[in-house]
mmCIF file of C-alpha atoms and ligand atoms in Angstrom:
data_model
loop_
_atom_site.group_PDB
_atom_site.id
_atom_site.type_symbol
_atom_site.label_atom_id
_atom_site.label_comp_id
_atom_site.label_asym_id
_atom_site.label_seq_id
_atom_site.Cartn_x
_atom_site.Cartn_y
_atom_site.Cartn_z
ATOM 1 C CA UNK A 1 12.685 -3.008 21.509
ATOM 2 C CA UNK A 2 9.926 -1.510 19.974
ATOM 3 C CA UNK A 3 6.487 -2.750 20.731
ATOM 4 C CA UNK A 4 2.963 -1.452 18.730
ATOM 5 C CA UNK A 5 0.246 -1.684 20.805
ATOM 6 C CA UNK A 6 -3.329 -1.592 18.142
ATOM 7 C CA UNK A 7 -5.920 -1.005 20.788
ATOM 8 C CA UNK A 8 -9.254 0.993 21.209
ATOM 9 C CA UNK A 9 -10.198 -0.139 24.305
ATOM 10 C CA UNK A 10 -8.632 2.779 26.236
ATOM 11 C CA UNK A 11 -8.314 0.932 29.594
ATOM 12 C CA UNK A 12 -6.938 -1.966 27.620
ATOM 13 C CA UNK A 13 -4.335 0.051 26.130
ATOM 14 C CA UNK A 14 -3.315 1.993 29.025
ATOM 15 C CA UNK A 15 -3.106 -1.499 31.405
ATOM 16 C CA UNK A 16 -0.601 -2.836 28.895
ATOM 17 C CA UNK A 17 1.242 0.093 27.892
ATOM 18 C CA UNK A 18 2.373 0.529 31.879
ATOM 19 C CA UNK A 19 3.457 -2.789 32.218
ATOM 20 C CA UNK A 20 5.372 -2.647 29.299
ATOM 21 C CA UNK A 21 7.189 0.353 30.176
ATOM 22 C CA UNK A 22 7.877 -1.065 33.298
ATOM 23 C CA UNK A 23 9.160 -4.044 31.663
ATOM 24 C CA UNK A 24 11.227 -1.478 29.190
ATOM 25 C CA UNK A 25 10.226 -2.141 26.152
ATOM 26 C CA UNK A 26 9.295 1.211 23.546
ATOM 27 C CA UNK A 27 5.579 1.194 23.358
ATOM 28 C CA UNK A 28 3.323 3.101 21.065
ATOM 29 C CA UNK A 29 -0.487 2.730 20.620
ATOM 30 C CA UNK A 30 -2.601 3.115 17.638
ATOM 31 C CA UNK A 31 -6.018 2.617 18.219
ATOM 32 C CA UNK A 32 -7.629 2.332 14.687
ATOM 33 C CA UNK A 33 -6.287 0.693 11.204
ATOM 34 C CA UNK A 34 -5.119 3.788 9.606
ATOM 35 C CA UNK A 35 -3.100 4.653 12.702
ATOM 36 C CA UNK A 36 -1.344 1.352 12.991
ATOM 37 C CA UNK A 37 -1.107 0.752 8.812
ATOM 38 C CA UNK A 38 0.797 4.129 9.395
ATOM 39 C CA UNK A 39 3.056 3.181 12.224
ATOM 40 C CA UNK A 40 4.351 -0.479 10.899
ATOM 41 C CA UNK A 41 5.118 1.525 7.629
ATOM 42 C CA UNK A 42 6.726 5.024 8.718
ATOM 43 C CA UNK A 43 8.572 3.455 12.457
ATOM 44 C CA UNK A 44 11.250 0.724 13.422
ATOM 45 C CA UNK A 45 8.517 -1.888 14.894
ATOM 46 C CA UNK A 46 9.735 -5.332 16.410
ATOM 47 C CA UNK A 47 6.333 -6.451 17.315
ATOM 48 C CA UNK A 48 2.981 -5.919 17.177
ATOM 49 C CA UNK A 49 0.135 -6.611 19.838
ATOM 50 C CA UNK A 50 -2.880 -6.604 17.405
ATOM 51 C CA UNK A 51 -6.927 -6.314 18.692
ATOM 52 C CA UNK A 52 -8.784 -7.850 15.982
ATOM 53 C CA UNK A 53 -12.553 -5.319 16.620
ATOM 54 C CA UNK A 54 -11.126 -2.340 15.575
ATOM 55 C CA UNK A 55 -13.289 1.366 15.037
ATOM 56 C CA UNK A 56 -12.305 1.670 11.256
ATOM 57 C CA UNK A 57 -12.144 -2.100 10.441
ATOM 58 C CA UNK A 58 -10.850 -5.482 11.578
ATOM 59 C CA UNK A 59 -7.288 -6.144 12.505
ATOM 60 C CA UNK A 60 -6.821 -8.770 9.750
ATOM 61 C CA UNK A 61 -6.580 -5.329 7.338
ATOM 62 C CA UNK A 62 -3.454 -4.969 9.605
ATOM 63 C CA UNK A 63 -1.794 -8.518 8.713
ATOM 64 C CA UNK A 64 -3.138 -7.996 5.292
ATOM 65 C CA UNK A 65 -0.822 -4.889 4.940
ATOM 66 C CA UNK A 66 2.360 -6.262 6.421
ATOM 67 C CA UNK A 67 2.387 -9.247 4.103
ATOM 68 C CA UNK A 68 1.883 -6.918 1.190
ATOM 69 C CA UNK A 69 4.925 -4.939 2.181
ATOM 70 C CA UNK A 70 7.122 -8.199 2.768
ATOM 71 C CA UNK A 71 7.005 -6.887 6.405
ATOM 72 C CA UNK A 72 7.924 -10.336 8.989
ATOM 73 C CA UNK A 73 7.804 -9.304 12.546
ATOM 74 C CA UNK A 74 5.945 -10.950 14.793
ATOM 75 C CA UNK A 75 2.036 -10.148 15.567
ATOM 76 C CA UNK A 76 0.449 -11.309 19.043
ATOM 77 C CA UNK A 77 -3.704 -10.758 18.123
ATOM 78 C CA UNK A 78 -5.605 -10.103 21.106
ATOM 79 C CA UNK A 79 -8.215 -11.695 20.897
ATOM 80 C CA UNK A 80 -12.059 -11.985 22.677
ATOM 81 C CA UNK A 81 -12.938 -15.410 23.510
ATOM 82 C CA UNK A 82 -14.981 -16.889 21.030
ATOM 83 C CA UNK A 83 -13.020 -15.093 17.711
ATOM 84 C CA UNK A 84 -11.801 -18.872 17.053
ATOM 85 C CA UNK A 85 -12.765 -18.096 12.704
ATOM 86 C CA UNK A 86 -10.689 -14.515 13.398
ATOM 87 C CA UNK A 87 -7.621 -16.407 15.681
ATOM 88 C CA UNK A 88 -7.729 -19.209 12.600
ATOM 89 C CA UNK A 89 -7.515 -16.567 9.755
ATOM 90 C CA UNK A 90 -4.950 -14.296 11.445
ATOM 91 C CA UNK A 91 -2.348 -17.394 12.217
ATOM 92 C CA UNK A 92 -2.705 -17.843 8.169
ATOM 93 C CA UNK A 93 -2.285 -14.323 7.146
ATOM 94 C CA UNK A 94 0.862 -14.741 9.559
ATOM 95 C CA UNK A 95 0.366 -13.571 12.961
ATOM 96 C CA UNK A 96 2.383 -15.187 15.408
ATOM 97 C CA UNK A 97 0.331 -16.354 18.422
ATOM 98 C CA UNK A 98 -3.173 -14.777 20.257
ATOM 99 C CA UNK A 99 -3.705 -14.561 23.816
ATOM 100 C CA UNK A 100 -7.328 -14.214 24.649
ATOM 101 C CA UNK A 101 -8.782 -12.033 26.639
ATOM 102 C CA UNK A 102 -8.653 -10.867 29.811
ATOM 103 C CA UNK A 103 -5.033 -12.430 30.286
ATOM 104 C CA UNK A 104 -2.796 -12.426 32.819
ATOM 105 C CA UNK A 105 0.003 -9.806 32.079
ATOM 106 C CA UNK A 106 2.830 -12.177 32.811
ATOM 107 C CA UNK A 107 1.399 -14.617 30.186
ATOM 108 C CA UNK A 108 1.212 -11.386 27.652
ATOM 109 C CA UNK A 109 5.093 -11.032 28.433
ATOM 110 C CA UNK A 110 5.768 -14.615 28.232
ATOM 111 C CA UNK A 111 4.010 -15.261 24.803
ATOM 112 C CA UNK A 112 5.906 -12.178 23.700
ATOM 113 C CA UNK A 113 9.233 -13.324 24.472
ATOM 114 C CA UNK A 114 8.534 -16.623 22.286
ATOM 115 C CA UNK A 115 7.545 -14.385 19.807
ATOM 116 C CA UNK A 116 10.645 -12.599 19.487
ATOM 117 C CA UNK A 117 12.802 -15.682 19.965
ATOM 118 C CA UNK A 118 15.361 -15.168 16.655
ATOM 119 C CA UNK A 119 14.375 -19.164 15.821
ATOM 120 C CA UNK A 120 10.709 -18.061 16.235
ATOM 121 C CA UNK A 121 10.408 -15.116 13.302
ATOM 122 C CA UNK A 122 8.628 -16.055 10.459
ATOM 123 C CA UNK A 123 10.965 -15.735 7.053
ATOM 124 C CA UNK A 124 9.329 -14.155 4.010
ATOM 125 C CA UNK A 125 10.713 -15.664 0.594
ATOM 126 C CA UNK A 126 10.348 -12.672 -1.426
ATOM 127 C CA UNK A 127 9.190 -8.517 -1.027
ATOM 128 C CA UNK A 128 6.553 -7.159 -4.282
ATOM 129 C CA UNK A 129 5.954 -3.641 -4.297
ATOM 130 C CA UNK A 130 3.902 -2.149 -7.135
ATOM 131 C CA UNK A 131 5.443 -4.189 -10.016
ATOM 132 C CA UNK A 132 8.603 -5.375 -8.604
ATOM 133 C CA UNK A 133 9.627 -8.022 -6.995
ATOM 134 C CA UNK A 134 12.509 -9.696 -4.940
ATOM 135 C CA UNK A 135 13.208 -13.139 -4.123
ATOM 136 C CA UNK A 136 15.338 -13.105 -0.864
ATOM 137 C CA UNK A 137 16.542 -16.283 -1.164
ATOM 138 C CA UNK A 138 18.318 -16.202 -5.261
ATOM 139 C CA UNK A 139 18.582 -12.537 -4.872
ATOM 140 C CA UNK A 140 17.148 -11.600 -7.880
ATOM 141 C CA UNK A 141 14.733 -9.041 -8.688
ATOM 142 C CA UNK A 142 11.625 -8.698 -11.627
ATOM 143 C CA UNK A 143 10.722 -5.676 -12.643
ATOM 144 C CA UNK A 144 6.906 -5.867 -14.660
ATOM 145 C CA UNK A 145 7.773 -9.807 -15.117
ATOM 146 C CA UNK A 146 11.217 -8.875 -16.337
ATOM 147 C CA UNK A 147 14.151 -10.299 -14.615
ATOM 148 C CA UNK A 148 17.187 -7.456 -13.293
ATOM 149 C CA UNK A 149 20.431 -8.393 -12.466
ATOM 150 C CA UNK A 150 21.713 -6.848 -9.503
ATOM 151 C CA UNK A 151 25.187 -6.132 -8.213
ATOM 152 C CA UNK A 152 25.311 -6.983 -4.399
ATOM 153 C CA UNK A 153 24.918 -3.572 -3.149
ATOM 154 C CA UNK A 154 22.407 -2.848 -6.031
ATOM 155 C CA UNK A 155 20.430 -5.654 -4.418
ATOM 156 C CA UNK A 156 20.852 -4.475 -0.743
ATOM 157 C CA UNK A 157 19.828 -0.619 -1.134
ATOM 158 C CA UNK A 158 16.408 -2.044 -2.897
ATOM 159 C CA UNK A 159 15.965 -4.581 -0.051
ATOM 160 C CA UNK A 160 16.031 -1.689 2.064
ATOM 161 C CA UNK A 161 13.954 0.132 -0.084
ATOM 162 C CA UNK A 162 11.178 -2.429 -0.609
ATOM 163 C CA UNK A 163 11.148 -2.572 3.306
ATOM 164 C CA UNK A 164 10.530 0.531 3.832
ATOM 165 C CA UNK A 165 8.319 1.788 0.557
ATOM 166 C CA UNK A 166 6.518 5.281 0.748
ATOM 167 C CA UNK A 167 9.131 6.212 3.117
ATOM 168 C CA UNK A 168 11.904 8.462 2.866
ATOM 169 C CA UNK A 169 15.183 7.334 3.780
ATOM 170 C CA UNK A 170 17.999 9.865 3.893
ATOM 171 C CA UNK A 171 21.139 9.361 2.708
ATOM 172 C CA UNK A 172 22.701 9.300 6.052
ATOM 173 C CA UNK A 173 20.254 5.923 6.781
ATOM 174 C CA UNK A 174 20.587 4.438 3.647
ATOM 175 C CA UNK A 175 24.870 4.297 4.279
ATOM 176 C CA UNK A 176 24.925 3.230 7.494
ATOM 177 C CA UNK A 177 22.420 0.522 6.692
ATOM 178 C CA UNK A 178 23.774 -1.098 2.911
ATOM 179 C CA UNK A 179 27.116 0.120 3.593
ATOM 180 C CA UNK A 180 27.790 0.000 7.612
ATOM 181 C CA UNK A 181 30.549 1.475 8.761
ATOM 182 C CA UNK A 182 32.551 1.323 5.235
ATOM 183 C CA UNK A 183 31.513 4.426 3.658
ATOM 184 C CA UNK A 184 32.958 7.946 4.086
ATOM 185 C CA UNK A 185 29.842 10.346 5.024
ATOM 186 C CA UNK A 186 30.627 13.047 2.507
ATOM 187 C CA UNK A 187 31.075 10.480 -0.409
ATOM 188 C CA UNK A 188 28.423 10.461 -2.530
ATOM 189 C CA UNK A 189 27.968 6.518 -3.184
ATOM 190 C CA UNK A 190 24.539 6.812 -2.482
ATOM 191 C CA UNK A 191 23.177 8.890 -5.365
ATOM 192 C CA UNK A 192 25.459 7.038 -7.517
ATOM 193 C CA UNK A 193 23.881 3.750 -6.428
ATOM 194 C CA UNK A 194 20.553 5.110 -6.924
ATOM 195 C CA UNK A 195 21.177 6.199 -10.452
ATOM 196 C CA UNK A 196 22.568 2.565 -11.303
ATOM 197 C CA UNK A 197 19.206 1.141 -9.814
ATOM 198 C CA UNK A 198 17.095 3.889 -11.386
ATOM 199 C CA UNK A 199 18.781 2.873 -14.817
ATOM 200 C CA UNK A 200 18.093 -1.084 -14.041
ATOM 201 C CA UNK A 201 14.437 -0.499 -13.031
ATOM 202 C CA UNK A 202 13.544 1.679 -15.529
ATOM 203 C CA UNK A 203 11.344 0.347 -18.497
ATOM 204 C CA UNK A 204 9.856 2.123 -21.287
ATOM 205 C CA UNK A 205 6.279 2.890 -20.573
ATOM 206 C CA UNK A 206 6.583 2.502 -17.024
ATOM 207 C CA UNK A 207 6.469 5.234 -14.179
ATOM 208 C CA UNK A 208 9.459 5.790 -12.357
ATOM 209 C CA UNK A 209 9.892 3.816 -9.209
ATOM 210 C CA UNK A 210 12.520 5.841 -6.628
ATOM 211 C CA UNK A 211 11.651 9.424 -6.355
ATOM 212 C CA UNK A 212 13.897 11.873 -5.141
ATOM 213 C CA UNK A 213 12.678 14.240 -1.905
ATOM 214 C CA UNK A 214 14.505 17.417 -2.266
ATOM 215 C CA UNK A 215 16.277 17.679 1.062
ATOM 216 C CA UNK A 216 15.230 14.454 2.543
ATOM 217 C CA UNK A 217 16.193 11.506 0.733
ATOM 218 C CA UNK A 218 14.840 8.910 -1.512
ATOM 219 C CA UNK A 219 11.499 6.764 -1.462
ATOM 220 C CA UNK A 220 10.378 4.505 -3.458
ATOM 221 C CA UNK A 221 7.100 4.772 -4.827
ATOM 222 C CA UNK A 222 4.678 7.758 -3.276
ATOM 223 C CA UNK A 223 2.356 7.194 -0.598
ATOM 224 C CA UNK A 224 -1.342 6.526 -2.522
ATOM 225 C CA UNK A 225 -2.992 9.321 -0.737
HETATM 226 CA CA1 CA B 1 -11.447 -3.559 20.173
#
């Protein structure tokens, strides 16, 4: 279980991050927007413990980011008493819960264990990314307003890509995620999937949307900076 502590307050951070490693849960802290925007898009994240007063911005920018990436795990904000606009905003944008602060750590665990409760995660209906989009539910996908048909695994390798844009995945990743344990390791189904999706996607006019990383892998779309 991997837990992202976004903190600045250093004593904060450190008073939580001990008790969760004592309760064993995988916990890294980013302390500003950048850092954490960078984390819940590079890093396998379950959850996300979210101050709101951050050095670089608000933590909203954080929520704001997740939704535009299709991204549902849960968020816990911790909050300062009085933030009752911020706690109000951040439940829409899709947080989970708040605990105010100071809180009792046992409370921190308990609201986290809701949180993470399979019944409790909040279900996106569809992932955009630049100009595409995929609705999870009928399992089709738009590309600029124009509707692609997808095989099955078609549609599960750009799941996985749309959850994991400006990232690359390697080919090793991308088999033993859309293609489990069925899949020799030396095959090459991979690159041929990618070419069928590169051919689907493609529109005149239009910048290519999966880039090949010599050596690595593939991502969609580049990272903006
Ligand atoms: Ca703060």
């Amino acid at each position: 279980m991997n837990v992202l502590l976004v903190e600045d307050d250093p004593r904060i951070a450190s008073f939580i991050q001990k008790g969760l490693r004592a309760e064993g849960y995988m916990t890294a802290v980013a302390s500003t927007v950048r850092d954490a925007v960078g984390y819940v898009t590079a890093d396998d994240v379950d959850l996300v413990l979210l101050d709101l007063g951050l050095p670089d911005g608000h933590g909203e920018e954080v929520l704001l980011h997740l939704r535009r990436l299709g991204l549902v795990l849960p968020v816990i904000m911790l909050t300062a008493r009085g933030e009752i606009a911020d706690k109000v905003r951040g439940l829409e944008l899709g947080a989970s819960d708040y605990i105010t602060k100071p809180f009792a750590f046992e409370e921190l665990l308990a609201r986290m264990r809701v949180a993470l409760r399979p019944a409790a995660q909040p279900t996106a209906q569809e992932l955009v990314v630049e100009d595409l989009r995929l609705d999870l539910l009928t399992k089709v996908a738009w590309r600029a307003g124009r509707r692609v048909d997808l095989a099955p695994r078609e549609w599960s390798l750009l799941e996985l890509f749309m959850r994991n844009p400006t990232h690359v995945l390697s080919r090793t990743r991308i088999l033993s995620r859309v293609w489990e344990f069925d899949y020799d390791p030396g095959s090459n189904v991979v690159d041929v999937y990618v070419g069928y999706l590169r051919r689907k996607l493609n529109r005149p006019g239009l910048p290519p949307l999966i880039q090949t990383v010599r050596g690595a892998g593939y991502r969609l779309v580049p990272p903006e900076d």
